[in-house]
Short mmCIF file of C-alpha atoms in Angstrom, two decimals:
data_model
loop_
_atom_site.label_atom_id
_atom_site.label_comp_id
_atom_site.label_asym_id
_atom_site.label_seq_id
_atom_site.Cartn_x
_atom_site.Cartn_y
_atom_site.Cartn_z
CA MET A 1 7.18 -32.26 -121.34
CA VAL A 2 3.54 -32.06 -122.32
CA GLU A 3 1.85 -34.94 -124.16
CA ARG A 4 -1.68 -34.40 -125.61
CA GLU A 5 -4.15 -36.95 -126.94
CA LYS A 6 -7.98 -37.13 -127.08
CA ASN A 7 -8.37 -34.05 -124.78
CA VAL A 8 -5.91 -35.58 -122.24
CA SER A 9 -2.78 -33.71 -121.37
CA VAL A 10 0.07 -35.42 -119.53
CA LEU A 11 2.72 -33.26 -117.83
CA LYS A 12 6.03 -34.97 -117.08
CA GLY A 13 9.24 -33.69 -115.62
CA ILE A 14 7.42 -30.66 -114.16
CA PRO A 15 9.93 -27.97 -113.14
CA PHE A 16 10.08 -27.16 -109.50
CA GLU A 17 12.15 -25.07 -107.11
CA ILE A 18 13.20 -25.77 -103.55
CA ASN A 19 14.03 -22.65 -101.63
CA GLU A 20 16.24 -24.24 -99.02
CA ALA A 21 16.31 -21.24 -96.71
CA SER A 22 12.59 -20.60 -96.79
CA LEU A 23 11.53 -24.22 -96.36
CA GLY A 24 14.08 -24.75 -93.62
CA GLU A 25 12.71 -21.73 -91.76
CA SER A 26 9.09 -23.04 -92.09
CA LEU A 27 10.35 -26.35 -90.58
CA SER A 28 12.10 -24.56 -87.71
CA ILE A 29 15.48 -25.97 -88.64
CA ARG A 30 18.28 -24.34 -86.68
CA ALA A 31 21.47 -23.21 -88.42
CA GLY A 32 24.44 -25.45 -87.71
CA SER A 33 22.33 -28.16 -86.21
CA GLU A 34 22.15 -31.90 -86.97
CA GLU A 35 18.78 -31.31 -88.47
CA GLU A 36 20.15 -28.75 -90.95
CA ALA A 37 22.88 -31.12 -92.18
CA ALA A 38 20.31 -33.90 -92.77
CA PHE A 39 17.94 -31.39 -94.45
CA LYS A 40 20.60 -30.09 -96.83
CA GLU A 41 21.51 -33.73 -97.81
CA LEU A 42 17.88 -34.60 -98.52
CA VAL A 43 17.27 -31.35 -100.49
CA GLU A 44 20.05 -32.33 -102.91
CA LYS A 45 18.63 -35.89 -103.13
CA ALA A 46 15.18 -34.51 -103.96
CA ARG A 47 16.49 -32.22 -106.55
CA GLU A 48 18.28 -35.04 -108.26
CA THR A 49 15.46 -37.55 -107.96
CA ALA A 50 12.11 -35.80 -108.27
CA ASN A 51 10.01 -36.15 -111.39
CA PRO A 52 6.55 -34.64 -110.50
CA LYS A 53 3.82 -35.32 -113.03
CA ALA A 54 0.21 -34.49 -113.75
CA ILE A 55 -2.56 -35.61 -116.03
CA TYR A 56 -5.76 -33.71 -116.79
CA ARG A 57 -8.58 -34.03 -119.28
CA THR A 58 -10.72 -31.36 -120.89
CA CYS A 59 -14.37 -32.35 -120.41
CA PHE A 60 -17.81 -30.79 -120.53
CA VAL A 61 -20.69 -30.80 -118.06
CA ASP A 62 -23.56 -32.77 -119.43
CA SER A 63 -26.10 -31.79 -116.78
CA VAL A 64 -26.52 -30.44 -113.24
CA ASN A 65 -29.67 -31.89 -111.42
CA GLY A 66 -30.07 -31.18 -107.79
CA ASP A 67 -26.98 -32.57 -106.02
CA GLU A 68 -25.94 -34.54 -109.07
CA VAL A 69 -23.47 -33.48 -111.76
CA THR A 70 -22.82 -35.55 -114.98
CA ILE A 71 -19.60 -34.94 -116.72
CA ASP A 72 -19.01 -36.77 -120.11
CA GLY A 73 -21.42 -39.52 -118.89
CA VAL A 74 -19.86 -39.97 -115.45
CA ARG A 75 -22.16 -39.04 -112.50
CA PHE A 76 -20.98 -37.35 -109.33
CA GLU A 77 -22.95 -36.52 -106.18
CA SER A 78 -22.03 -33.36 -104.25
CA ARG A 79 -24.19 -30.40 -103.35
CA LEU A 80 -21.18 -28.06 -103.42
CA LEU A 81 -19.83 -29.42 -106.73
CA SER A 82 -23.29 -29.06 -108.19
CA LYS A 83 -23.49 -25.54 -106.89
CA LYS A 84 -20.12 -24.58 -108.29
CA LEU A 85 -20.62 -26.13 -111.75
CA HIS A 86 -24.21 -24.97 -112.23
CA SER A 87 -23.21 -22.35 -114.85
CA VAL A 88 -19.87 -23.88 -115.92
CA GLY A 89 -19.52 -25.68 -119.22
CA ARG A 90 -15.91 -26.90 -119.34
CA VAL A 91 -13.95 -28.67 -116.55
CA PHE A 92 -10.66 -30.33 -116.13
CA PRO A 93 -10.52 -33.47 -113.98
CA PHE A 94 -6.90 -34.11 -112.86
CA VAL A 95 -4.41 -36.02 -110.87
CA ILE A 96 -1.07 -34.56 -109.71
CA THR A 97 1.75 -36.37 -108.02
CA SER A 98 5.17 -35.72 -106.56
CA GLY A 99 6.13 -38.90 -108.33
CA ARG A 100 7.05 -42.51 -107.64
CA GLU A 101 10.71 -41.61 -107.79
CA LEU A 102 10.52 -39.76 -104.51
CA TYR A 103 7.88 -42.10 -103.01
CA GLU A 104 10.10 -45.13 -103.62
CA TYR A 105 13.45 -43.50 -102.68
CA PRO A 106 15.13 -45.84 -100.15
CA LEU A 107 15.39 -44.29 -96.71
CA ASP A 108 16.04 -45.75 -93.31
CA ARG A 109 12.51 -46.06 -91.95
CA ALA A 110 13.94 -46.08 -88.39
CA ASP A 111 15.37 -42.55 -88.97
CA PHE A 112 12.32 -40.52 -87.92
CA LEU A 113 14.05 -37.16 -88.54
CA LYS A 114 14.83 -37.95 -92.17
CA ILE A 115 11.40 -39.49 -92.73
CA PHE A 116 9.79 -36.29 -91.49
CA LEU A 117 12.03 -34.08 -93.60
CA TRP A 118 11.60 -36.21 -96.67
CA ASP A 119 7.82 -36.13 -96.24
CA SER A 120 7.95 -32.30 -96.04
CA LEU A 121 10.00 -32.16 -99.22
CA LEU A 122 7.52 -34.38 -101.02
CA GLU A 123 4.74 -32.13 -99.90
CA HIS A 124 6.59 -29.12 -101.26
CA VAL A 125 7.30 -30.71 -104.63
CA LEU A 126 3.63 -31.65 -104.87
CA HIS A 127 2.67 -28.07 -104.12
CA GLU A 128 5.08 -26.86 -106.90
CA ALA A 129 3.64 -29.33 -109.38
CA ALA A 130 0.08 -28.20 -108.49
CA GLY A 131 0.97 -24.61 -109.16
CA PHE A 132 2.54 -25.52 -112.49
CA MET A 133 -0.52 -27.43 -113.60
CA ARG A 134 -2.84 -24.57 -112.54
CA ARG A 135 -0.79 -22.13 -114.68
CA GLU A 136 -0.71 -24.62 -117.62
CA ILE A 137 -4.46 -25.07 -117.73
CA SER A 138 -5.11 -21.35 -117.19
CA ARG A 139 -2.71 -20.26 -119.94
CA ASN A 140 -3.91 -22.76 -122.50
CA ASN A 141 -7.58 -22.10 -121.92
CA LEU A 142 -7.45 -18.36 -121.22
CA ILE A 143 -8.88 -18.81 -117.75
CA GLU A 144 -8.13 -16.04 -115.31
CA ASN A 145 -9.23 -17.68 -112.06
CA LEU A 146 -8.99 -21.46 -111.92
CA VAL A 147 -10.14 -23.23 -108.78
CA TRP A 148 -10.69 -26.94 -107.90
CA MET A 149 -12.48 -29.35 -105.71
CA SER A 150 -11.16 -32.76 -104.53
CA PRO A 151 -13.11 -35.84 -103.34
CA GLY A 152 -12.76 -36.23 -99.55
CA SER A 153 -11.12 -32.81 -99.12
CA GLY A 154 -12.56 -30.95 -96.16
CA ASP A 155 -15.44 -32.63 -94.40
CA ALA A 156 -16.42 -35.95 -95.98
CA GLU A 157 -20.05 -34.94 -96.77
CA ILE A 158 -18.85 -32.14 -99.03
CA TRP A 159 -17.80 -34.58 -101.68
CA PRO A 160 -17.39 -38.20 -100.65
CA LEU A 161 -13.99 -39.79 -100.99
CA GLN A 162 -15.65 -42.80 -102.56
CA GLN A 163 -16.08 -40.83 -105.83
CA GLN A 164 -12.35 -41.09 -106.49
CA LYS A 165 -13.30 -44.18 -108.52
CA GLU A 166 -15.54 -42.16 -110.84
CA LEU A 167 -12.96 -39.42 -111.10
CA PHE A 168 -10.16 -41.83 -112.13
CA SER A 169 -12.48 -43.50 -114.63
CA LEU A 170 -13.28 -40.04 -116.19
CA ILE A 171 -9.65 -39.18 -116.64
CA GLY A 172 -8.42 -42.49 -118.07
CA ASN A 173 -5.12 -44.29 -117.78
CA VAL A 174 -3.80 -42.48 -114.71
CA LYS A 175 -1.53 -45.25 -113.46
CA GLU A 176 -0.08 -45.94 -116.96
CA GLU A 177 0.54 -42.26 -117.69
CA ILE A 178 1.86 -40.84 -114.40
CA GLY A 179 2.28 -43.86 -112.07
CA VAL A 180 -0.63 -43.04 -109.64
CA GLU A 181 -2.64 -45.98 -108.45
CA LEU A 182 -5.97 -45.83 -106.66
CA LYS A 183 -6.14 -48.62 -104.09
CA GLU A 184 -9.33 -50.34 -102.90
CA SER A 185 -9.04 -48.29 -99.72
CA LEU A 186 -9.25 -45.17 -101.99
CA LEU A 187 -5.77 -44.20 -100.98
CA MET A 188 -3.62 -42.95 -103.83
CA ILE A 189 -0.13 -44.31 -104.30
CA PRO A 190 2.16 -42.35 -104.29
CA THR A 191 0.55 -40.79 -101.18
CA LYS A 192 1.70 -37.30 -102.08
CA SER A 193 -0.87 -36.95 -104.98
CA ILE A 194 -3.93 -34.78 -105.42
CA SER A 195 -6.99 -35.52 -107.55
CA GLY A 196 -9.95 -33.32 -108.31
CA ILE A 197 -11.93 -31.32 -110.83
CA ALA A 198 -10.65 -27.82 -111.85
CA PHE A 199 -12.97 -25.20 -113.27
CA ARG A 200 -13.27 -21.54 -114.05
CA SER A 201 -14.76 -19.45 -111.21
CA GLU A 202 -15.35 -15.73 -110.76
CA LYS A 203 -14.70 -16.15 -106.98
CA ASP A 204 -11.85 -17.89 -105.19
CA TYR A 205 -12.69 -21.26 -103.64
CA ARG A 206 -10.67 -23.74 -101.61
CA SER A 207 -11.92 -26.84 -99.77
CA CYS A 208 -10.67 -25.33 -96.58
CA MET A 209 -13.49 -22.76 -96.71
CA VAL A 210 -16.08 -25.47 -95.91
CA CYS A 211 -13.93 -27.62 -93.64
CA ARG A 212 -14.66 -27.34 -89.87
CA ARG A 213 -11.36 -29.04 -88.80
CA VAL A 214 -9.23 -26.76 -86.61
CA ASN A 215 -5.48 -26.69 -86.25
CA CYS A 216 -4.94 -28.22 -89.66
CA HIS A 217 -1.39 -27.94 -90.95
CA TYR A 218 -2.57 -27.75 -94.56
CA ARG A 219 -5.28 -25.07 -94.11
CA SER A 220 -4.94 -22.52 -96.95
CA ALA A 221 -8.08 -20.42 -96.33
CA PRO A 222 -10.24 -19.55 -93.35
CA TYR A 223 -13.48 -21.41 -92.67
CA ASP A 224 -16.47 -19.72 -94.29
CA GLU A 225 -19.52 -20.46 -92.13
CA LYS A 226 -21.94 -18.75 -94.52
CA LEU A 227 -20.78 -20.90 -97.44
CA ARG A 228 -20.93 -23.97 -95.37
CA ASN A 229 -24.39 -23.26 -94.11
CA SER A 230 -25.62 -22.85 -97.70
CA LEU A 231 -24.98 -26.53 -98.16
CA GLU A 232 -27.14 -27.68 -95.22
#
């Protein structure tokens, strides 16, 4: 379901798929094992319970000045964000979540296997929701290549996590609309949530390209030293 008001779009009940075989293989779950039985049980619970959501707003860049970007009167500081939005007019600040339904689902916190498997399922549902939102924005705005940046993603100096507050203020009633709360620690609840600014780009971009961290489970693109050095 899509709700639209004042350039804000809310996506609820986002459709998702869980390919049990593929996800189980990625988690190294052995056929006929105790882990497989627990995994199958949790997959069914996730399918019954999950209600991933997203909210995004259509905004325009007011100005780009040095390392500062102003969007609808809200100022952000990031050399890379400034670089990426220098010739971009329209942007889409967003928050995506796997949903409180999964986050608050009662599990035995002492059962570390189920906690691990459930966490992996939440991550998968979040990934599915992110893909749906990307396609939704692209289709509705005739954008062929939509990329995004997130505060705190990659190395901290790329775009400080502290600017989550400005991002949430730019979007509006995030907690009321999709149940995502930004704590004073800057942690989002539910924890399986993503925030950022999406925009049109001729070239692909992912935060991983400028992140020096190695052996990261969530890495989706190789480190680009040339791009990183351009920010020094």
